[in-house]
CSV table of C-alpha atoms in Angstrom, one decimal:
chain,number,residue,atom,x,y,z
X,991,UNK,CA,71.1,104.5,114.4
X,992,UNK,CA,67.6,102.5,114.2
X,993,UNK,CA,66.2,102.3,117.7
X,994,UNK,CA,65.3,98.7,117.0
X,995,UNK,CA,68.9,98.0,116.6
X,996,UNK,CA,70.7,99.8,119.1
X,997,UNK,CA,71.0,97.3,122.3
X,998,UNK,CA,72.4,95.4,119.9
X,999,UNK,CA,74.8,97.5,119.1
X,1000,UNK,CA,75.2,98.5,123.1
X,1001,UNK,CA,76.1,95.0,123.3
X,1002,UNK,CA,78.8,94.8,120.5
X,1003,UNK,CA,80.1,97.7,121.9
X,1004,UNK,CA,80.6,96.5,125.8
X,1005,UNK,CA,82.3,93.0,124.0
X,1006,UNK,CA,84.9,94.8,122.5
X,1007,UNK,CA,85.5,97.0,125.4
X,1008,UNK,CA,85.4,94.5,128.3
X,1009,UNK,CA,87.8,92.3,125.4
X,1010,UNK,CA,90.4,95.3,124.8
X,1011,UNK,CA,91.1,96.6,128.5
X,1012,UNK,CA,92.5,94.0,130.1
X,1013,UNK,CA,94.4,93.1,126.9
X,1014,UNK,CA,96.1,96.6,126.8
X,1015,UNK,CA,97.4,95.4,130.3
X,1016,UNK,CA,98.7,92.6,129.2
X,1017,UNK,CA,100.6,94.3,126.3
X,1018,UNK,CA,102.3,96.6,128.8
X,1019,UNK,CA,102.9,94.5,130.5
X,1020,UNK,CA,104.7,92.3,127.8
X,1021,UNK,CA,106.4,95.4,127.0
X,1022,UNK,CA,108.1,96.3,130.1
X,1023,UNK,CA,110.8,94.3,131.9
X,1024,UNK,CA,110.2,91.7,134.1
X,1025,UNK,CA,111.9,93.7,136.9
X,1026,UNK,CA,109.8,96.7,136.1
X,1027,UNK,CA,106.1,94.1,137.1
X,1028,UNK,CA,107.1,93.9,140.8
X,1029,UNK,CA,107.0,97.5,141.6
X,1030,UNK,CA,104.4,98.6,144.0
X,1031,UNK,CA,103.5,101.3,141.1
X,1032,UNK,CA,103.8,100.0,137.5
X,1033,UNK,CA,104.2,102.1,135.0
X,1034,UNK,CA,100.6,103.2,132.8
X,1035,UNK,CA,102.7,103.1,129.6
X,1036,UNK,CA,105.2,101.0,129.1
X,1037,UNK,CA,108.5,103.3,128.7
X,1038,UNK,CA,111.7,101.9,127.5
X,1039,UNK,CA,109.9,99.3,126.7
X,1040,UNK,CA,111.4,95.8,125.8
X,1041,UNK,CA,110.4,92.8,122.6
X,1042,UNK,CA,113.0,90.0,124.3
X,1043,UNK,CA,109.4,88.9,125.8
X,1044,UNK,CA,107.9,88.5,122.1
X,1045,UNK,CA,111.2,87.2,121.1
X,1046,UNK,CA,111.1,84.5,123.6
X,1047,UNK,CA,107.3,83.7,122.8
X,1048,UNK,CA,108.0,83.3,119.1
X,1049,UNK,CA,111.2,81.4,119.3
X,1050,UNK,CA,109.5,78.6,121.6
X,1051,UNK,CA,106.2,78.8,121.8
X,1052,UNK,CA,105.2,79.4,118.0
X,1053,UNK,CA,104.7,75.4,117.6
X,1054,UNK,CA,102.4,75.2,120.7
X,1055,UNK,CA,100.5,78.1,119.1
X,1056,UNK,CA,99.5,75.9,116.3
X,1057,UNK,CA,98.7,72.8,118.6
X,1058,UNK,CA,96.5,75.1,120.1
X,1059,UNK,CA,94.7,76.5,116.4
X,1060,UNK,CA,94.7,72.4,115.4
X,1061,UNK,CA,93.0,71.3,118.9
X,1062,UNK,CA,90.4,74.3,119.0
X,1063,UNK,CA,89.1,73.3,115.4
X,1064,UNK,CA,88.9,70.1,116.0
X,1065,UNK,CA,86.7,70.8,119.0
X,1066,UNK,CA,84.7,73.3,116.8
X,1067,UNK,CA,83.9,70.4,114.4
X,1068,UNK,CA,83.4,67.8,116.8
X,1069,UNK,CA,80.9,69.8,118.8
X,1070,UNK,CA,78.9,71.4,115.9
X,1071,UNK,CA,78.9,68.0,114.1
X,1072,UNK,CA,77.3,66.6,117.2
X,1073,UNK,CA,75.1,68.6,118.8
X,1074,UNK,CA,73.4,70.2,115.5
X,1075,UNK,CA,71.5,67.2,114.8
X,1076,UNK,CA,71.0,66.3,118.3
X,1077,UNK,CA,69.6,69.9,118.6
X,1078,UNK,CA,67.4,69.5,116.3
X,1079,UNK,CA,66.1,66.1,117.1
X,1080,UNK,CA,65.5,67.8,120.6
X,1081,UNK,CA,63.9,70.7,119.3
X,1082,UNK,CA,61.5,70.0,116.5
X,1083,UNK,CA,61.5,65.9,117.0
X,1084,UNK,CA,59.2,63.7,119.5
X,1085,UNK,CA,62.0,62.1,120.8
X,1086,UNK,CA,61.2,59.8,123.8
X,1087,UNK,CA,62.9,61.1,127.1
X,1088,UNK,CA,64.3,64.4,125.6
X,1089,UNK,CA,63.2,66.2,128.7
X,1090,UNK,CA,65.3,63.9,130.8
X,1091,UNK,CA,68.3,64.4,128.3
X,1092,UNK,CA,68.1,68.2,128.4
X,1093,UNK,CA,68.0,67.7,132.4
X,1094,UNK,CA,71.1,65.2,132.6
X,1095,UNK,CA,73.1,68.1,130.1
X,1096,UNK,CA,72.2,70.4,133.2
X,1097,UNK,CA,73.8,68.5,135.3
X,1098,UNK,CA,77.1,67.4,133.0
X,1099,UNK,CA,77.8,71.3,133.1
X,1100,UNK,CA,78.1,71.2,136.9
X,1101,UNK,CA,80.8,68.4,137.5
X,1102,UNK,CA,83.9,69.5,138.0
X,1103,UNK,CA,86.4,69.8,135.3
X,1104,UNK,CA,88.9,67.6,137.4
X,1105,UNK,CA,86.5,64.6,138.2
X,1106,UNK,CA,86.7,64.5,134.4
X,1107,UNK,CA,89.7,65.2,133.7
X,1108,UNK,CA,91.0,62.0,136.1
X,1109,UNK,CA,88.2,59.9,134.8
X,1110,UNK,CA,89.1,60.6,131.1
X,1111,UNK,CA,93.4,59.6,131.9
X,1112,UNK,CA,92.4,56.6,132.8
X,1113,UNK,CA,90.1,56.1,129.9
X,1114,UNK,CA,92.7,57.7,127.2
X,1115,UNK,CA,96.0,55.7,128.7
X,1116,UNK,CA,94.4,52.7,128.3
X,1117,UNK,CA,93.5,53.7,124.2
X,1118,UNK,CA,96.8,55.5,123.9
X,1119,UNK,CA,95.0,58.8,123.3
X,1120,UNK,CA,97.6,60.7,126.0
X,1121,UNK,CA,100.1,63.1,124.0
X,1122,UNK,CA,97.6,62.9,121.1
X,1123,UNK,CA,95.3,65.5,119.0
X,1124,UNK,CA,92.3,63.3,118.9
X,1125,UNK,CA,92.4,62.8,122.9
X,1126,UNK,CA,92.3,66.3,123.2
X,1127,UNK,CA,90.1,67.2,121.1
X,1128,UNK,CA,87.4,64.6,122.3
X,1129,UNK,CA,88.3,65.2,125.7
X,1130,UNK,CA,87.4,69.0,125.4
X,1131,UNK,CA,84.1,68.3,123.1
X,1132,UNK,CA,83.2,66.7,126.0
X,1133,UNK,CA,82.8,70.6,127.8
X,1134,UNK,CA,81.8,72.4,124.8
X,1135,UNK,CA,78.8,69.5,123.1
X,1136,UNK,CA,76.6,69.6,126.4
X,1137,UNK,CA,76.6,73.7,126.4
X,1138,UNK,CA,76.2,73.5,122.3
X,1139,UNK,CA,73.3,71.2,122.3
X,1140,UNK,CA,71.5,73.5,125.2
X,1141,UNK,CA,72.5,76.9,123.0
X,1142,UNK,CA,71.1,75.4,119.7
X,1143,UNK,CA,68.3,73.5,120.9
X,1144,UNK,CA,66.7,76.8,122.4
X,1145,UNK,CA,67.2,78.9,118.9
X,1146,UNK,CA,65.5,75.6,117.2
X,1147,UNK,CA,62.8,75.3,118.9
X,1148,UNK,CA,61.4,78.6,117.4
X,1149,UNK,CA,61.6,77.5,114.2
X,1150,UNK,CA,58.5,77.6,112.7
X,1151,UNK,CA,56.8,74.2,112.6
X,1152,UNK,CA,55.2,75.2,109.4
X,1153,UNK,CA,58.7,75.1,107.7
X,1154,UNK,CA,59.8,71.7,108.5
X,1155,UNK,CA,55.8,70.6,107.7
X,1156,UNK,CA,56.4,71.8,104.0
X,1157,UNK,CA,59.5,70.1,103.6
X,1158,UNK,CA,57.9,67.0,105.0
X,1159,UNK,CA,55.1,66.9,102.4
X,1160,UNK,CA,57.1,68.1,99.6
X,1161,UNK,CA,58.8,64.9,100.4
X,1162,UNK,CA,62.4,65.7,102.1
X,1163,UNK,CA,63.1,63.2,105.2
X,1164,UNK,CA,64.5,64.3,108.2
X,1165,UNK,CA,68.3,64.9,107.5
X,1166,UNK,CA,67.3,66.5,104.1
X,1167,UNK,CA,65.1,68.8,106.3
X,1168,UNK,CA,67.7,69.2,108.7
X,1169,UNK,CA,70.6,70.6,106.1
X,1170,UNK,CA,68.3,72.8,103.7
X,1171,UNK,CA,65.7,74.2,106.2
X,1172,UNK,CA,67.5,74.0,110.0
X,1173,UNK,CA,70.9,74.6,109.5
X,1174,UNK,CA,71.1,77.6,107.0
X,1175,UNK,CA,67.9,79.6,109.6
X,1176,UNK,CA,70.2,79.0,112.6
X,1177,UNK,CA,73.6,80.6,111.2
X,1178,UNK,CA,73.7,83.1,113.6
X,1179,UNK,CA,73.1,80.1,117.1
X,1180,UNK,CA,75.6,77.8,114.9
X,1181,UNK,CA,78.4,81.1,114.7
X,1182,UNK,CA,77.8,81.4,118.6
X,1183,UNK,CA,78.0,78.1,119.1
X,1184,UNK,CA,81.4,77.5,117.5
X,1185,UNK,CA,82.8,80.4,118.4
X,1186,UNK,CA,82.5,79.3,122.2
X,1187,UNK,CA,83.8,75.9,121.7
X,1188,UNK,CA,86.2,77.3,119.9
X,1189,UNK,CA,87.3,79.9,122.9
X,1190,UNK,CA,86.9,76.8,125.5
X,1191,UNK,CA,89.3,74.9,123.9
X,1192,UNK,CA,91.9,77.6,123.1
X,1193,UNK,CA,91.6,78.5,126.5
X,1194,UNK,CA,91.6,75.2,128.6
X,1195,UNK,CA,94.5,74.3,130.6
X,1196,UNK,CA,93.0,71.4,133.1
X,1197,UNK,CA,92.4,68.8,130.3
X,1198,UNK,CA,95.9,69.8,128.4
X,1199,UNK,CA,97.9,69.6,131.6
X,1200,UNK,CA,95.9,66.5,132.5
X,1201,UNK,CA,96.0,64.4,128.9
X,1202,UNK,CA,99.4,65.8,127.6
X,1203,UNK,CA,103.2,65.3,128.7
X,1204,UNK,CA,104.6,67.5,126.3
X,1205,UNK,CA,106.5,65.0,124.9
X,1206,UNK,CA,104.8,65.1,121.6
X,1207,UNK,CA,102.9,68.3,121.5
X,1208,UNK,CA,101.4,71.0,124.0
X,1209,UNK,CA,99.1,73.6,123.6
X,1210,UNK,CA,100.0,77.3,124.2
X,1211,UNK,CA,98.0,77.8,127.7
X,1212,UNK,CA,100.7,74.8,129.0
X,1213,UNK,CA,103.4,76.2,127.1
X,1214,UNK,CA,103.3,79.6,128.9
X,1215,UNK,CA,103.8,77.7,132.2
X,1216,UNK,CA,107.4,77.1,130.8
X,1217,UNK,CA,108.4,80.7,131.5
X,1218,UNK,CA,107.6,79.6,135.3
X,1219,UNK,CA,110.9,78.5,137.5
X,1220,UNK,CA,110.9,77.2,140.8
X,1221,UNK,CA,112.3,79.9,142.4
X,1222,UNK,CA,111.6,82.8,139.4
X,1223,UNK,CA,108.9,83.7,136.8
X,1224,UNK,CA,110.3,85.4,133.1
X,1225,UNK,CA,106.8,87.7,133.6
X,1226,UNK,CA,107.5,89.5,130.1
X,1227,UNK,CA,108.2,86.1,128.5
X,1228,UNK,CA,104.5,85.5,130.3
X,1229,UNK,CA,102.6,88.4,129.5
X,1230,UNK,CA,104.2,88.3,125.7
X,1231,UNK,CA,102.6,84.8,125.1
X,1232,UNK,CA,99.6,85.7,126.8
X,1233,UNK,CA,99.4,88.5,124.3
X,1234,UNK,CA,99.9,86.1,121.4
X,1235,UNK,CA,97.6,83.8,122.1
X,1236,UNK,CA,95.1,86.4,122.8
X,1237,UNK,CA,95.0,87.6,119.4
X,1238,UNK,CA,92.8,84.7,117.7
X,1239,UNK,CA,90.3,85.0,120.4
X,1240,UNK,CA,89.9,88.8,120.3
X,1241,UNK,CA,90.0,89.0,116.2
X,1242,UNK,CA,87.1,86.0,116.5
X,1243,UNK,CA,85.3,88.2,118.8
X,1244,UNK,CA,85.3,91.6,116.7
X,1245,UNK,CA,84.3,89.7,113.6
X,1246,UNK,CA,81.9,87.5,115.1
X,1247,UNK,CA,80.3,89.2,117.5
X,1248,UNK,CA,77.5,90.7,115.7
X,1249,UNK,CA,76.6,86.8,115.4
X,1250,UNK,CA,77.3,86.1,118.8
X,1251,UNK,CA,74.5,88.8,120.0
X,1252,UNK,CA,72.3,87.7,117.6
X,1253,UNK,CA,72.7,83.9,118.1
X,1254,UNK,CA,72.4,84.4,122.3
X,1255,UNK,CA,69.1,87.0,121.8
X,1256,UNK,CA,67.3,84.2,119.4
X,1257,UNK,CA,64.7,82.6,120.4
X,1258,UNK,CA,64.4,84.9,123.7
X,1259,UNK,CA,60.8,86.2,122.3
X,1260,UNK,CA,57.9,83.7,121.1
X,1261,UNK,CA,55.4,85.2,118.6
């Protein structure tokens, strides 16, 4: 192993781990009965082990699966197609007040999910976005652009000025500059950054409980709520679809997160 390389690798390997343990948990637990969770001692393996959980999740939660894979791309493109060029006009462009911009994205981060989430019904039922893709998905980029814009602007900003000066005198304007120079240097900041507006979305249950009804569509962190009675909870129908719809996010996270490291670690040195 190359010394330079190694806390990168430390890195990678404390992902994966702190990823995997609580998802071998979760498949016990998916595995056992629902009787078996309430002991005071559950069991380390799961032993006589049950798939009516899996079953369950498949048979009725397979189409919110795919509401959820529809609503988390969206997101992915609505945020990257946004805050790239926004980035960029932050970071390399004399844009007049972009201090003040970065600040007010500080402080979008820090209101609370539910002041926007009763702000954005109101907003949404009037334009009959409720029970619809596009609501979602805008209503999530809302999170995710903010955060994006931040991430990217700080790998852009050590981009070499010299780079975008050639491609200014060999005659490119500023979007040509933008695709062939900016966007292919900042893979790895563009990977992290659509990776974790990707995982917001997949994971968000405020603005889905908020902006859906479920008469049209719901995505898989409400449909899990369905195992949930008033009086009862089917806890291996739970953990089952808690292990489905952990599987994108943990196979985006091996495969990425060479990129992920790399993209949050950029521009953390100045030559």
């Amino acid at each position: 192993m190359k010394t330079a390389n190694w806390p990168r690798t430390v890195a990678g390997v404390l992902i994966v781990a702190v990823l995997l343990f609580p998802l071998y948990w979760m498949v016990n637990a998916s595995l056992q009965p629902s009787g078996a969770l309430l002991r005071p001692d559950p069991a380390f393996f799961p032993v006589g082990g049950t798939l009516d959980g899996y079953r369950k999740a498949v048979s009725t939660q397979g189409p919110n699966l795919l509401s959820s894979v529809v609503v988390a791309l969206g997101t992915v493109l609505v945020s990257l197609l946004v805050a790239a060029p926004a980035s960029y006009a932050l970071a390399q462009l004399k844009v007049r007040g972009g201090p003040a911009l970065v600040f007010v994205l500080l402080i979008v981060q820090m209101i609370p999910g539910i002041v926007m989430a009763n702000a954005l019904y109101t907003v949404f039922s009037n334009l009959g976005l409720i029970d619809n893709y596009l609501g979602l998905v805008l209503a999530d980029s809302t999170a995710t652009i903010p955060f994006a814009i931040l991430l990217l602007r700080a790998f852009m900003i050590s981009v070499p000025k010299e780079l975008t000066e050639a491609s200014r005198v060999d005659g490119a304007g500023y979007w040509r500059t933008f695709a062939s120079i900016i966007l292919p240097v900042s893979r790895n900041a563009l990977v992290t950054a659509g990776l974790f507006s990707f995982l917001f979305a997949w994971a968000d249950f405020l603005f889905a409980v908020t902006l859906t009804t479920g008469q049209s569509f719901e995505p898989i962190t409400v449909g899990i709520y369905r195992f949930v009675g008033n009086q009862s909870a089917d806890w291996n129908g739970i953990m089952a679809t808690a292990v489905l719809a952990a599987i994108p996010a943990a196979v985006l996270l091996v495969v990425a997160q060479r990129y992920v490291v790399a993209g949050l670690t950029s521009g953390a040195v100045k030559d």
